[in-house]
Amino acid sequence: MSESIPASTSPRIAVYAGSFDPITHGHTSILRSGLKAFDKIVVAVLYNERKKALFSVEERIELIKAAVVEMGEDPARITVDSFNGLLVDYCETVGANIILRGLRAVADFEYELQMANMNRHLRPHIETVFIMADDAYFYVSSNLVKEAAKLGGDVYALVPEAVAAGLKAKLLTGTSGQ
Ligand code: ADP
């Protein structure tokens, strides 16, 4: 009889960090797959003063929370937060030893590889794990969604419902997040 592998007692916590300006179905697709591999995922909005955003950090957090409700996943397994500074430091503060990243087109690869290597150099015990989005959302990015929406394009099937409503409201008022 084969011996069973002892289950690890500590929960596998992954941090999924990004701008999420706004969250798209590319992101929710990664989250859904990530939940198959990890017990908990911390979605962490990177707060970057230098980067001009359409949605404020607070708005992005609210939209992610609404997207999680729409996804119908157990909300206890996904927490939403924001951070600035080094991602590996943030991982330690939330007890995560996995960085979850999504892979899109080949264009993402080089930058992702550099970042994963740097993070491994900084904290060898933190592992970066890449997941591919559902192919329906492979080409979706927050930037493209915003650009298309601004020009009147119908992008609403590519984002959670709360984001579609948020985009409409933003584009009507013409305000930005920062
Ligand atoms: P962007 O603003 O470029 O859409 P973020 O900075 O919010 O992306 O990205 C956070 C993470 O989600 C990154 O790992 C990014 O590669 C991933 N991601 C975003 N959109 C997709 C997608 N459509 N497919 C796969 N991964 C994605």
CSV table of C-alpha atoms and ligand atoms in Angstrom, one decimal:
chain,number,residue,atom,x,y,z
A,1,MET,CA,0.0,0.0,0.0
A,2,SER,CA,1.4,3.4,-0.9
A,3,GLU,CA,2.0,5.8,2.0
A,4,SER,CA,-0.1,8.9,2.0
A,5,ILE,CA,1.6,12.3,1.9
A,6,PRO,CA,1.0,14.1,5.2
A,7,ALA,CA,-1.2,17.2,4.6
A,8,SER,CA,0.4,20.5,5.5
A,9,THR,CA,-1.3,22.1,8.5
A,10,SER,CA,-0.7,25.7,7.7
A,11,PRO,CA,-3.0,27.3,5.1
A,12,ARG,CA,-1.5,28.1,1.7
A,13,ILE,CA,-1.9,31.8,1.4
A,14,ALA,CA,-1.1,33.6,-1.9
A,15,VAL,CA,-0.9,37.3,-2.6
A,16,TYR,CA,-2.3,38.4,-5.9
A,17,ALA,CA,-1.0,42.0,-6.3
A,18,GLY,CA,-1.6,44.5,-9.1
A,19,SER,CA,-3.1,47.8,-10.0
A,20,PHE,CA,-6.6,46.5,-10.6
A,21,ASP,CA,-7.6,49.8,-12.2
A,22,PRO,CA,-10.2,48.3,-12.6
A,23,ILE,CA,-10.5,44.6,-11.9
A,24,THR,CA,-11.4,42.7,-15.2
A,25,HIS,CA,-12.4,39.2,-16.0
A,26,GLY,CA,-8.8,38.5,-16.8
A,27,HIS,CA,-8.1,39.0,-13.1
A,28,THR,CA,-11.2,37.1,-11.9
A,29,SER,CA,-10.3,34.2,-14.1
A,30,ILE,CA,-6.8,34.1,-12.4
A,31,LEU,CA,-8.5,34.3,-9.0
A,32,ARG,CA,-10.9,31.5,-9.7
A,33,SER,CA,-8.0,29.2,-10.8
A,34,GLY,CA,-5.9,30.4,-7.9
A,35,LEU,CA,-8.6,29.2,-5.5
A,36,LYS,CA,-8.1,25.7,-6.8
A,37,ALA,CA,-4.5,25.7,-5.7
A,38,PHE,CA,-4.4,27.9,-2.6
A,39,ASP,CA,-6.5,28.1,0.6
A,40,LYS,CA,-6.6,31.8,0.7
A,41,ILE,CA,-5.8,34.6,-1.7
A,42,VAL,CA,-5.1,38.2,-0.6
A,43,VAL,CA,-5.8,40.5,-3.5
A,44,ALA,CA,-3.5,43.5,-2.9
A,45,VAL,CA,-4.0,46.8,-4.7
A,46,LEU,CA,-0.6,48.4,-5.3
A,47,TYR,CA,-0.8,52.0,-4.2
A,48,ASN,CA,1.5,54.0,-6.5
A,49,GLU,CA,1.4,57.7,-6.2
A,50,ARG,CA,3.3,58.2,-9.5
A,51,LYS,CA,0.9,56.2,-11.6
A,52,LYS,CA,-2.2,58.0,-12.6
A,53,ALA,CA,-5.3,55.9,-12.0
A,54,LEU,CA,-8.9,56.1,-13.1
A,55,PHE,CA,-10.2,54.7,-9.9
A,56,SER,CA,-8.9,55.6,-6.4
A,57,VAL,CA,-7.5,52.8,-4.3
A,58,GLU,CA,-10.6,52.8,-2.2
A,59,GLU,CA,-12.8,52.5,-5.3
A,60,ARG,CA,-10.7,49.7,-6.7
A,61,ILE,CA,-11.0,47.8,-3.4
A,62,GLU,CA,-14.8,48.2,-3.4
A,63,LEU,CA,-15.0,47.0,-7.0
A,64,ILE,CA,-12.8,43.9,-6.2
A,65,LYS,CA,-15.0,43.1,-3.2
A,66,ALA,CA,-18.1,43.4,-5.5
A,67,ALA,CA,-16.5,41.2,-8.1
A,68,VAL,CA,-15.7,38.6,-5.5
A,69,VAL,CA,-19.4,38.6,-4.5
A,70,GLU,CA,-20.4,38.3,-8.2
A,71,MET,CA,-18.0,35.3,-8.6
A,72,GLY,CA,-19.9,33.4,-5.9
A,73,GLU,CA,-16.8,32.1,-4.3
A,74,ASP,CA,-16.5,31.8,-0.5
A,75,PRO,CA,-15.7,35.3,0.6
A,76,ALA,CA,-13.7,34.0,3.6
A,77,ARG,CA,-11.1,32.7,1.2
A,78,ILE,CA,-10.4,36.1,-0.5
A,79,THR,CA,-9.4,39.2,1.3
A,80,VAL,CA,-8.9,42.5,-0.4
A,81,ASP,CA,-6.3,45.0,0.8
A,82,SER,CA,-3.8,47.7,-0.4
A,83,PHE,CA,-0.1,48.1,0.0
A,84,ASN,CA,2.9,50.0,-1.1
A,85,GLY,CA,6.6,49.2,-0.8
A,86,LEU,CA,8.1,45.9,-1.5
A,87,LEU,CA,5.7,43.1,-2.4
A,88,VAL,CA,7.8,40.5,-0.5
A,89,ASP,CA,7.6,42.5,2.7
A,90,TYR,CA,3.9,42.8,2.3
A,91,CYS,CA,3.7,39.0,1.8
A,92,GLU,CA,5.4,38.5,5.1
A,93,THR,CA,3.0,40.8,6.9
A,94,VAL,CA,0.1,38.7,5.8
A,95,GLY,CA,1.8,35.3,6.3
A,96,ALA,CA,1.9,34.4,2.6
A,97,ASN,CA,4.7,32.5,0.9
A,98,ILE,CA,3.3,32.5,-2.6
A,99,ILE,CA,3.1,35.4,-5.1
A,100,LEU,CA,0.3,34.7,-7.6
A,101,ARG,CA,0.8,36.3,-11.0
A,102,GLY,CA,-1.3,36.0,-14.2
A,103,LEU,CA,0.3,35.4,-17.6
A,104,ARG,CA,-1.1,37.0,-20.6
A,105,ALA,CA,0.6,37.3,-24.0
A,106,VAL,CA,4.3,36.6,-24.4
A,107,ALA,CA,4.9,40.3,-24.0
A,108,ASP,CA,4.3,40.0,-20.2
A,109,PHE,CA,6.9,37.2,-19.9
A,110,GLU,CA,10.2,39.1,-19.7
A,111,TYR,CA,9.0,41.6,-17.1
A,112,GLU,CA,7.4,38.9,-15.1
A,113,LEU,CA,10.5,36.8,-15.2
A,114,GLN,CA,12.7,39.7,-14.0
A,115,MET,CA,10.3,40.4,-11.2
A,116,ALA,CA,10.0,36.8,-10.1
A,117,ASN,CA,13.8,36.6,-10.0
A,118,MET,CA,14.2,39.7,-8.0
A,119,ASN,CA,11.6,38.6,-5.5
A,120,ARG,CA,13.3,35.2,-5.2
A,121,HIS,CA,16.6,37.0,-4.6
A,122,LEU,CA,15.0,39.1,-1.9
A,123,ARG,CA,13.1,36.3,-0.2
A,124,PRO,CA,14.1,32.8,-1.4
A,125,HIS,CA,11.3,31.2,0.6
A,126,ILE,CA,8.6,33.1,-1.3
A,127,GLU,CA,7.6,31.3,-4.5
A,128,THR,CA,6.1,33.0,-7.5
A,129,VAL,CA,3.4,31.0,-9.2
A,130,PHE,CA,2.0,31.9,-12.7
A,131,ILE,CA,-1.5,31.0,-13.8
A,132,MET,CA,-2.9,31.6,-17.3
A,133,ALA,CA,-6.2,33.3,-17.7
A,134,ASP,CA,-9.1,31.6,-19.4
A,135,ASP,CA,-8.5,32.0,-23.1
A,136,ALA,CA,-11.6,34.2,-23.5
A,137,TYR,CA,-9.8,36.8,-21.4
A,138,PHE,CA,-6.2,36.3,-22.5
A,139,TYR,CA,-6.0,39.7,-24.1
A,140,VAL,CA,-7.9,41.7,-21.6
A,141,SER,CA,-6.1,44.3,-19.7
A,142,SER,CA,-7.3,47.1,-17.5
A,143,ASN,CA,-5.7,49.7,-19.8
A,144,LEU,CA,-7.3,48.4,-22.9
A,145,VAL,CA,-10.7,48.2,-21.2
A,146,LYS,CA,-10.4,51.8,-20.1
A,147,GLU,CA,-9.2,53.0,-23.5
A,148,ALA,CA,-12.0,51.2,-25.3
A,149,ALA,CA,-14.7,52.3,-22.8
A,150,LYS,CA,-13.6,56.0,-23.1
A,151,LEU,CA,-14.0,55.8,-26.9
A,152,GLY,CA,-17.5,54.4,-26.5
A,153,GLY,CA,-16.6,50.7,-27.1
A,154,ASP,CA,-18.7,48.0,-25.5
A,155,VAL,CA,-16.3,46.3,-23.1
A,156,TYR,CA,-18.9,45.4,-20.5
A,157,ALA,CA,-18.7,41.6,-21.0
A,158,LEU,CA,-15.0,41.8,-20.1
A,159,VAL,CA,-15.5,43.2,-16.6
A,160,PRO,CA,-17.6,42.4,-13.5
A,161,GLU,CA,-21.0,44.1,-13.4
A,162,ALA,CA,-19.9,46.5,-10.7
A,163,VAL,CA,-17.0,47.6,-12.8
A,164,ALA,CA,-19.2,48.2,-15.9
A,165,ALA,CA,-21.4,50.4,-13.7
A,166,GLY,CA,-18.3,52.1,-12.2
A,167,LEU,CA,-16.8,52.7,-15.7
A,168,LYS,CA,-20.0,54.3,-16.9
A,169,ALA,CA,-20.2,56.6,-13.9
A,170,LYS,CA,-16.5,57.6,-14.2
A,171,LEU,CA,-16.7,58.3,-17.9
A,172,LEU,CA,-19.9,60.4,-17.4
A,173,THR,CA,-18.3,62.5,-14.6
A,174,GLY,CA,-14.8,62.5,-16.1
A,175,THR,CA,-13.1,62.2,-12.7
A,176,SER,CA,-10.0,60.2,-12.1
A,177,GLY,CA,-8.8,58.4,-9.0
A,178,GLN,CA,-5.7,60.4,-8.1
B,1,ADP,P1,-3.2,45.4,-15.8
B,1,ADP,O1,-3.3,46.8,-15.2
B,1,ADP,O2,-2.0,45.3,-16.8
B,1,ADP,O3,-4.4,44.8,-16.3
B,1,ADP,P2,-2.5,44.5,-13.1
B,1,ADP,O4,-1.3,45.3,-12.7
B,1,ADP,O5,-3.7,44.8,-12.4
B,1,ADP,O6,-2.7,44.4,-14.7
B,1,ADP,O7,-2.2,42.9,-13.0
B,1,ADP,C1,-2.1,42.1,-11.9
B,1,ADP,C2,-1.8,40.7,-12.3
B,1,ADP,O8,-2.9,40.2,-13.1
B,1,ADP,C3,-0.6,40.6,-13.2
B,1,ADP,O9,0.0,39.3,-12.9
B,1,ADP,C4,-1.1,40.5,-14.6
B,1,ADP,O10,-0.3,39.8,-15.5
B,1,ADP,C5,-2.4,39.7,-14.3
B,1,ADP,N1,-3.4,39.9,-15.4
B,1,ADP,C6,-4.1,41.0,-15.6
B,1,ADP,N2,-5.0,40.8,-16.7
B,1,ADP,C7,-4.8,39.5,-17.1
B,1,ADP,C8,-5.3,38.6,-18.1
B,1,ADP,N3,-6.2,39.1,-18.9
B,1,ADP,N4,-4.8,37.4,-18.2
B,1,ADP,C9,-3.9,36.9,-17.3
B,1,ADP,N5,-3.4,37.7,-16.3
B,1,ADP,C10,-3.8,38.9,-16.2
